[in-house]
Amino acid sequence: MRISDATVTSTLTTNLSRTFQKMAQLQKELITGSRINDASDDPSGASRSLNLRGQVRNIEQYQRNIQEGQGYLNITDSTLGEVVDTLTAAQGTAIQGANDTLTDRDRKILANTIDNLLEHVLHLSSTQFRGRYIFGGTHTLFRPYVETRDADGKIATIENGLTEGRPLSDATTAVGSLLGLGSPPSGTVTIGDQTVTLDLATDSLTTIKAQIDAAAPTGVTTTIASAPSGSGTTYRLVISGTTTLSDSNDVLKTLGVETVDTSGTILREVGDGINVQINAAGKDIFEGQFNPFSALLDLRDSLNTNDLNGIRDSITELEEARNKASNTRGVLGARTSRVELTNSLLERFTVNLKESLSNTEDTDFAQAVVDLQRHQNVFQSALTTGMSLIQPSLIDFLR
Amino acid sequence: MSGLLGAIEIGRSALRAQQIGISVAGDNIANVNTPGFSRRQAKLVTSEPAAGLGTGVKVTDVSRTRDQLLDAQVRFQNGLFGRLDTMQKAFATIEGIFSELAGSSANEAGAVFSQSSGVGLSGSLSRFFNAFQDLANNPESGSARAVIREEGQLLARTFLRLDDQLKNAQTDLESEFQRQVDQANALLDEIGTLNARVPSERFGGGGSSAPLEDRRDNLIEELSKLVDISTREQDDGTVTVYQSGRILVDHAAVSSLGRRVEVEGDAAVSRLTLASTGEALTLNGGSLKGIEEVRDTRIPDYLSALDSLASTLVSEVNQKHSAGYGLNGVSGTNFFDAAGTTARTIQVNSAILDNTDLIAASSDGTKGNNRVALQVSDLRLNRLFSGGTKTMEEFYSDLVGEVGSQAKATFSNLESQRVISEQLNNRRENVRGVSVNEEAANLILFQRAYQAAARIVTIVDEMFQSVLEMG
């Protein structure tokens, strides 16, 4: 077959460049450490690697959630432990107080001890984690339980607290129109011992405050708290000094003022769509028939009044209240260990994921180096043959 | 006249013929590296015999060595190659647009998987939904909301960037289309001009049309890379060029290509027409066909996939988000502007940009409630695509995989096409290319024949001497 000079050179150069291209590709894999530098290097691998990386990011988020949730669970657990210990101590005091041989004065001293324990439990019920009340259900920004005190500064009653109003942009415009409500609620609201009639269609924050002040319920103070926000100022209605609120037509609730409902649950996502409740509802511990507050208050009052039967009843009451706290603590403990188990599973899972990610993406260094060497050898021998192939022709031998 | 004068005439014709032979060999050697050069051959023919005796030799033609079948095949393969070559370049760009893989091996996993990663859409989506998880962890927090606003904007910008870059690629292809049509017209004009000169300059006419024909055929080859064409060589040496059955060049007459602009989606795209009649031409190969495929089929596919991802994201997130309450107790706020449901127009609701307290985490208005934040975040797990089989991130990674596999198919088709074209070219070069060895042999051959012919003249001259001495 006839072979032209051009064919020889073009065959040589295309083969050289092809080998060179392969070397460049291998070098890229070696330098980046990644087998997939463009999606076309391995389309299904690229798609798989994106999915794997998404999963790794999810799991890392779950681990963050768990870490945060564990802090919440731990502080709730230790606080409940403290509540149980306090109630146990109170029981001891009650048993002591039930002793017939004690004098009135002795019982008064014991009543003082109980007062301190009561203050302590109230303090525990207001425990905060990162600025959030942990027993307030989802009303995390307001004190869940608020006390009223008598003239001596002793705790008289403890009830659920009130929330503060939502921020409004204006204090002198009718609330209904500020909130853009079609039919704003109106009706009677009982605050403390006084009843006022409010109508959000006409009343502004200022007139509402004036109406409550005019009715002057005992011990109640109303304020309009203002705070700078963005371009302007926001105003909120704050009612304090009372624990009783009756708002059948949701007038104050529309303003954001309501009794704290401590039953709300707070969830953490610890796996794809798997949520774990991390809070203990205050309602399950501090409210209901037997609760630490009423048990302690009853005990104190019985001690003060030398009511031996009352003191004996309080021992049972305290027992029930302590059981409630212990039970809640048990449920919480089960959740804690579940979260811990999930966490260690996630850790193992991350290792596996990262391994398959590495298998999908990473260069097999040994293989790549061997391949590179092989191509280099081919390249060099092609160069050598090329030199001897192109040079000689008949012209060299014509003299 | 078959005397001594006849004999000297024979010598003269031989000298002339061998000299032409040497020139042709020299010319071939001179052009050994000229691209597109077909080696020349002097056609030696015995002169008309007179009175039963030969009268020597004459050169009837200096012709190009060609194989018309191979030429036609090369032009056809050029069309296939041109299409793939253009698509390869386009896909390299498109692939880069979708790339979030570079420099992201598991070796540096720490950097890659941390919150700082994710310039690509896949990463942006993850970060957006994870920001809602962080809000679920701190539903009362203003800073978690500020992060969501940033991530939401980043996500919208990422959509916009992808859309922008794909549309830029489309526009670039459109201008390339226009440029190549202009280039094809310039080629057609020159082919016509050269065609016109060929008949008059053929060897018989005193010149040689070989260089003209070489040039013309090179131009036709250039043209065959742009548009799929077929050709027919006429008896007078001219070539007629056809595209989808329409004559583009016939002798000197050229029918130029034109464009008709059509609107497709958001993009204005040109279609190939015959300039004189405005009739649409069907492309089956050439780089124009490659441009058309990527510009009118591939890129719009990717764009609509991004649009459907954006629109689902907007409607799903808004549906969950508007059911929730913000930090200020306001409910019914859309997170994304409900009017922007494409990759280009998706954006965070301007009310939220002004006031992040509107970002909802709570399902009942209490500030510690995080249900809605969890619901929004859980959208990433919902199989909203492909008949309920794919999550948003899976839908997107499938899109990247699809781009990759289409790019890969183009790259490997181009490689095999390159091999086919090279082999074909080599076969043709083996026919028409210059072999220096062969020409060197020819040189010796013609040189020896020239020397011998010179001897003839010398001998006849001596015979004349002898005749004259007789007198």
Short mmCIF file of C-alpha atoms in Angstrom, two decimals, chain A residues 15-333:
data_model
loop_
_atom_site.label_atom_id
_atom_site.label_comp_id
_atom_site.label_asym_id
_atom_site.label_seq_id
_atom_site.Cartn_x
_atom_site.Cartn_y
_atom_site.Cartn_z
CA ASN A 15 -1.29 9.20 18.77
CA LEU A 16 1.16 11.31 20.76
CA SER A 17 -1.54 13.84 21.60
CA ARG A 18 -3.98 11.10 22.58
CA THR A 19 -1.45 9.60 25.02
CA PHE A 20 -0.65 13.09 26.26
CA GLN A 21 -4.35 13.75 26.87
CA LYS A 22 -4.65 10.60 28.97
CA MET A 23 -1.59 11.67 30.95
CA ALA A 24 -3.13 15.08 31.56
CA GLN A 25 -6.39 13.48 32.77
CA LEU A 26 -4.47 11.20 35.15
CA GLN A 27 -2.40 14.10 36.41
CA LYS A 28 -5.60 16.05 37.10
CA GLU A 29 -6.98 13.11 39.07
CA LEU A 30 -3.76 12.88 41.05
CA ILE A 31 -3.52 16.60 41.76
CA THR A 32 -7.15 17.10 42.78
CA GLY A 33 -7.33 13.71 44.51
CA SER A 34 -10.75 13.40 42.92
CA ARG A 35 -11.79 10.95 40.27
CA ILE A 36 -14.76 13.10 39.31
CA ASN A 37 -13.75 16.61 38.34
CA ASP A 38 -16.60 17.14 35.93
CA ALA A 39 -19.96 15.41 35.92
CA SER A 40 -19.05 13.73 32.62
CA ASP A 41 -16.08 11.98 34.24
CA ASP A 42 -18.64 9.66 35.83
CA PRO A 43 -22.25 10.90 35.53
CA SER A 44 -23.86 8.35 37.83
CA GLY A 45 -21.00 8.77 40.30
CA ALA A 46 -21.43 12.55 40.22
CA SER A 47 -25.13 12.25 40.91
CA ARG A 48 -24.51 9.68 43.64
CA SER A 49 -21.86 11.86 45.22
CA LEU A 50 -24.23 14.86 45.35
CA ASN A 51 -26.85 12.70 47.08
CA LEU A 52 -24.32 11.26 49.51
CA ARG A 53 -23.06 14.71 50.37
CA GLY A 54 -26.62 15.89 50.94
CA GLN A 55 -27.12 12.95 53.32
CA VAL A 56 -23.90 13.75 55.15
CA ARG A 57 -25.03 17.37 55.55
CA ASN A 58 -28.41 16.17 56.90
CA ILE A 59 -26.77 13.87 59.40
CA GLU A 60 -24.43 16.59 60.55
CA GLN A 61 -27.47 18.77 61.09
CA TYR A 62 -29.14 15.98 63.11
CA GLN A 63 -26.02 15.69 65.22
CA ARG A 64 -26.12 19.43 65.90
CA ASN A 65 -29.82 19.11 66.79
CA ILE A 66 -29.04 16.24 69.14
CA GLN A 67 -26.22 18.12 70.83
CA GLU A 68 -28.49 21.08 71.44
CA GLY A 69 -31.35 18.81 72.52
CA GLN A 70 -29.13 16.91 74.94
CA GLY A 71 -28.29 20.15 76.71
CA TYR A 72 -32.01 20.84 77.03
CA LEU A 73 -32.74 17.32 78.27
CA ASN A 74 -29.87 17.40 80.75
CA ILE A 75 -30.83 20.66 82.36
CA THR A 76 -34.48 19.56 82.56
CA ASP A 77 -33.40 16.29 84.17
CA SER A 78 -31.16 17.88 86.77
CA THR A 79 -33.81 20.51 87.58
CA LEU A 80 -36.43 17.82 88.08
CA GLY A 81 -33.95 15.96 90.30
CA GLU A 82 -33.64 19.08 92.38
CA VAL A 83 -37.45 19.36 92.60
CA VAL A 84 -37.68 15.75 93.79
CA ASP A 85 -34.94 16.33 96.38
CA THR A 86 -36.66 19.47 97.64
CA LEU A 87 -39.98 17.69 97.98
CA THR A 88 -38.27 14.85 99.85
CA ALA A 89 -36.76 17.38 102.24
CA ALA A 90 -40.21 18.97 102.69
CA GLN A 91 -41.66 15.54 103.47
CA GLY A 92 -39.04 15.13 106.20
CA THR A 93 -40.04 18.50 107.62
CA ALA A 94 -43.73 17.53 107.43
CA ILE A 95 -43.11 14.30 109.33
CA GLN A 96 -41.25 16.28 111.93
CA GLY A 97 -44.13 18.78 112.09
CA ALA A 98 -46.68 16.01 112.57
CA ASN A 99 -44.98 15.09 115.84
CA ASP A 100 -47.37 15.84 118.72
CA THR A 101 -44.61 17.02 121.02
CA LEU A 102 -43.80 20.12 118.96
CA THR A 103 -44.80 23.56 120.18
CA ASP A 104 -46.43 26.31 118.08
CA ARG A 105 -43.12 28.08 117.87
CA ASP A 106 -41.37 24.96 116.65
CA ARG A 107 -44.01 24.60 113.91
CA LYS A 108 -43.61 28.28 112.90
CA ILE A 109 -39.88 27.65 112.45
CA LEU A 110 -40.66 24.60 110.35
CA ALA A 111 -43.15 26.73 108.33
CA ASN A 112 -40.28 29.13 107.61
CA THR A 113 -38.20 26.23 106.32
CA ILE A 114 -41.07 25.22 104.06
CA ASP A 115 -41.34 28.84 102.83
CA ASN A 116 -37.71 28.66 101.73
CA LEU A 117 -38.30 25.31 100.03
CA LEU A 118 -41.33 26.83 98.29
CA GLU A 119 -39.21 29.75 97.07
CA HIS A 120 -36.68 27.23 95.83
CA VAL A 121 -39.26 25.17 93.90
CA LEU A 122 -40.68 28.37 92.39
CA HIS A 123 -37.18 29.32 91.37
CA LEU A 124 -36.67 25.87 89.85
CA SER A 125 -39.93 26.19 87.92
CA SER A 126 -38.45 29.30 86.27
CA THR A 127 -35.25 27.57 85.19
CA GLN A 128 -33.92 28.90 81.90
CA PHE A 129 -31.78 27.24 79.24
CA ARG A 130 -30.18 29.72 76.88
CA GLY A 131 -32.69 32.35 77.90
CA ARG A 132 -35.72 30.13 77.54
CA TYR A 133 -37.99 28.93 80.36
CA ILE A 134 -37.84 25.15 80.11
CA PHE A 135 -41.16 24.38 81.87
CA GLY A 136 -43.28 26.88 79.95
CA GLY A 137 -44.22 24.54 77.12
CA THR A 138 -43.86 26.54 73.94
CA HIS A 139 -44.35 29.83 75.84
CA THR A 140 -40.61 29.86 76.38
CA LEU A 141 -40.13 33.59 76.79
CA PHE A 142 -42.46 34.19 79.75
CA ARG A 143 -42.21 33.04 83.35
CA PRO A 144 -44.50 30.02 83.49
CA TYR A 145 -45.44 30.41 87.18
CA VAL A 146 -45.95 33.70 88.95
CA GLU A 147 -46.50 34.23 92.66
CA THR A 148 -48.47 36.79 94.58
CA ARG A 149 -47.11 37.78 97.97
CA ASP A 150 -48.75 38.91 101.16
CA ALA A 151 -47.80 41.97 103.19
CA ASP A 152 -44.86 40.12 104.78
CA GLY A 153 -43.47 39.22 101.40
CA LYS A 154 -44.45 35.57 101.84
CA ILE A 155 -45.80 33.71 98.84
CA ALA A 156 -49.58 33.75 98.94
CA THR A 157 -50.52 32.00 95.70
CA ILE A 158 -48.74 30.62 92.64
CA GLU A 159 -50.55 30.52 89.33
CA ASN A 160 -49.67 30.36 85.65
CA GLY A 161 -48.13 33.62 84.48
CA LEU A 162 -49.31 35.93 81.73
CA THR A 163 -47.62 36.44 78.40
CA GLU A 164 -46.68 39.87 77.14
CA GLY A 165 -48.51 41.43 74.23
CA ARG A 166 -47.35 41.18 70.64
CA PRO A 167 -45.50 44.15 69.17
CA LEU A 168 -47.70 46.68 67.40
CA SER A 169 -46.46 49.51 65.25
CA ASP A 170 -48.68 52.13 66.85
CA ALA A 171 -50.16 52.72 70.30
CA THR A 172 -52.91 55.16 69.32
CA THR A 173 -54.60 53.43 66.37
CA ALA A 174 -57.43 50.93 66.86
CA VAL A 175 -55.81 47.50 67.30
CA GLY A 176 -58.24 45.76 64.93
CA SER A 177 -57.20 47.89 61.97
CA LEU A 178 -53.50 47.69 62.93
CA LEU A 179 -53.70 43.90 62.75
CA GLY A 180 -55.85 44.03 59.62
CA LEU A 181 -58.65 42.01 61.22
CA GLY A 182 -62.02 41.86 59.45
CA SER A 183 -64.12 41.52 62.60
CA PRO A 184 -62.04 42.34 65.66
CA PRO A 185 -63.16 40.63 68.88
CA SER A 186 -64.82 42.55 71.67
CA GLY A 187 -66.17 41.61 75.07
CA THR A 188 -65.59 41.56 78.80
CA VAL A 189 -62.29 40.65 80.33
CA THR A 190 -61.81 39.89 84.00
CA ILE A 191 -58.40 40.88 85.28
CA GLY A 192 -57.74 40.07 88.92
CA ASP A 193 -60.97 41.13 90.60
CA GLN A 194 -62.18 43.69 88.10
CA THR A 195 -64.03 43.38 84.83
CA VAL A 196 -63.56 45.72 81.86
CA THR A 197 -65.23 45.77 78.47
CA LEU A 198 -62.85 46.08 75.54
CA ASP A 199 -63.53 46.40 71.81
CA LEU A 200 -60.56 45.96 69.48
CA ALA A 201 -62.50 47.58 66.63
CA THR A 202 -62.29 50.93 68.37
CA ASP A 203 -59.74 50.60 71.17
CA SER A 204 -56.07 51.41 70.76
CA LEU A 205 -53.33 50.20 73.09
CA THR A 206 -53.46 53.50 74.96
CA THR A 207 -57.24 53.38 75.51
CA ILE A 208 -57.08 49.73 76.60
CA LYS A 209 -54.41 50.62 79.18
CA ALA A 210 -56.54 53.54 80.37
CA GLN A 211 -59.62 51.33 80.75
CA ILE A 212 -57.75 48.71 82.80
CA ASP A 213 -56.17 51.43 84.95
CA ALA A 214 -59.59 53.00 85.53
CA ALA A 215 -61.04 49.68 86.69
CA ALA A 216 -57.98 49.44 88.95
CA PRO A 217 -57.83 45.73 89.83
CA THR A 218 -55.91 45.08 93.04
CA GLY A 219 -52.15 44.92 92.54
CA VAL A 220 -52.38 45.02 88.74
CA THR A 221 -50.07 47.28 86.80
CA THR A 222 -50.40 47.75 83.08
CA THR A 223 -47.61 49.24 80.99
CA ILE A 224 -47.02 49.82 77.31
CA ALA A 225 -43.50 48.69 76.57
CA SER A 226 -41.92 50.35 73.57
CA ALA A 227 -38.87 49.15 71.67
CA PRO A 228 -37.11 50.45 68.57
CA SER A 229 -37.58 48.15 65.58
CA GLY A 230 -36.16 48.74 62.12
CA SER A 231 -37.46 52.09 60.95
CA GLY A 232 -39.91 52.77 63.81
CA THR A 233 -40.96 51.77 67.29
CA THR A 234 -43.12 48.87 68.44
CA TYR A 235 -45.49 48.87 71.39
CA ARG A 236 -46.62 45.95 73.54
CA LEU A 237 -49.21 45.63 76.29
CA VAL A 238 -47.72 44.18 79.49
CA ILE A 239 -50.00 43.21 82.41
CA SER A 240 -48.35 42.22 85.68
CA GLY A 241 -49.29 41.75 89.31
CA THR A 242 -52.13 39.35 88.76
CA THR A 243 -52.44 35.70 88.03
CA THR A 244 -56.08 35.49 87.12
CA LEU A 245 -57.33 36.35 83.72
CA SER A 246 -60.64 35.52 82.16
CA ASP A 247 -60.82 36.33 78.47
CA SER A 248 -63.72 34.39 76.99
CA ASN A 249 -63.87 36.38 73.75
CA ASP A 250 -60.12 36.21 73.07
CA VAL A 251 -59.82 39.98 73.25
CA LEU A 252 -56.54 40.06 75.13
CA LYS A 253 -55.33 36.87 73.43
CA THR A 254 -55.56 38.73 70.10
CA LEU A 255 -53.22 41.26 71.63
CA GLY A 256 -50.93 38.40 72.63
CA VAL A 257 -51.78 38.52 76.33
CA GLU A 258 -52.91 35.17 77.71
CA THR A 259 -52.28 32.72 80.53
CA VAL A 260 -49.13 30.70 79.87
CA ASP A 261 -50.11 27.24 78.65
CA THR A 262 -47.30 24.98 79.81
CA SER A 263 -48.42 21.88 77.92
CA GLY A 264 -46.76 22.64 74.57
CA THR A 265 -44.17 20.21 73.24
CA ILE A 266 -40.80 21.13 71.78
CA LEU A 267 -39.36 18.76 69.22
CA ARG A 268 -35.92 18.06 67.79
CA GLU A 269 -35.44 16.27 64.51
CA VAL A 270 -32.88 13.52 65.10
CA GLY A 271 -33.30 11.57 61.87
CA ASP A 272 -35.16 11.82 58.56
CA GLY A 273 -38.60 12.90 59.78
CA ILE A 274 -37.98 11.47 63.28
CA ASN A 275 -38.81 13.97 66.03
CA VAL A 276 -38.13 13.60 69.74
CA GLN A 277 -39.80 15.74 72.38
CA ILE A 278 -37.05 17.31 74.45
CA ASN A 279 -39.04 19.33 76.99
CA ALA A 280 -41.02 18.30 80.01
CA ALA A 281 -44.37 20.07 80.11
CA GLY A 282 -44.75 22.17 83.25
CA LYS A 283 -48.37 21.10 83.29
CA ASP A 284 -47.35 17.51 84.10
CA ILE A 285 -45.27 18.60 87.12
CA PHE A 286 -46.41 21.88 88.63
CA GLU A 287 -50.13 21.82 87.90
CA GLY A 288 -53.10 19.59 88.65
CA GLN A 289 -54.55 18.07 91.76
CA PHE A 290 -51.30 17.27 93.52
CA ASN A 291 -48.55 19.65 92.69
CA PRO A 292 -45.45 20.88 94.52
CA PHE A 293 -46.77 24.41 94.93
CA SER A 294 -50.14 23.53 96.46
CA ALA A 295 -48.62 20.75 98.58
CA LEU A 296 -45.98 23.09 99.99
CA LEU A 297 -48.45 25.93 100.47
CA ASP A 298 -50.89 23.60 102.26
CA LEU A 299 -48.09 22.25 104.44
CA ARG A 300 -46.87 25.70 105.36
CA ASP A 301 -50.34 26.94 106.18
CA SER A 302 -51.08 23.80 108.24
CA LEU A 303 -47.83 24.26 110.14
CA ASN A 304 -48.68 27.89 110.79
CA THR A 305 -52.15 26.99 112.02
CA ASN A 306 -51.11 23.90 113.97
CA ASP A 307 -53.47 21.80 111.85
CA LEU A 308 -52.08 18.31 112.49
CA ASN A 309 -54.55 16.61 110.13
CA GLY A 310 -53.63 19.12 107.46
CA ILE A 311 -49.95 18.36 108.01
CA ARG A 312 -50.59 14.59 107.66
CA ASP A 313 -52.58 15.20 104.47
CA SER A 314 -49.70 17.27 103.15
CA ILE A 315 -47.36 14.31 103.53
CA THR A 316 -49.52 12.34 101.05
CA GLU A 317 -49.85 15.40 98.84
CA LEU A 318 -46.08 15.81 98.76
CA GLU A 319 -45.68 12.11 98.00
CA GLU A 320 -48.03 12.41 95.01
CA ALA A 321 -46.32 15.58 93.77
CA ARG A 322 -42.92 13.93 94.07
CA ASN A 323 -44.14 10.88 92.17
CA LYS A 324 -45.35 13.13 89.35
CA ALA A 325 -41.94 14.76 89.08
CA SER A 326 -40.16 11.37 89.29
CA ASN A 327 -42.38 9.85 86.61
CA THR A 328 -41.74 12.77 84.28
CA ARG A 329 -38.05 12.38 84.99
CA GLY A 330 -38.25 8.71 84.05
CA VAL A 331 -39.92 9.48 80.72
CA LEU A 332 -37.27 12.12 80.11
CA GLY A 333 -34.50 9.63 80.88
#
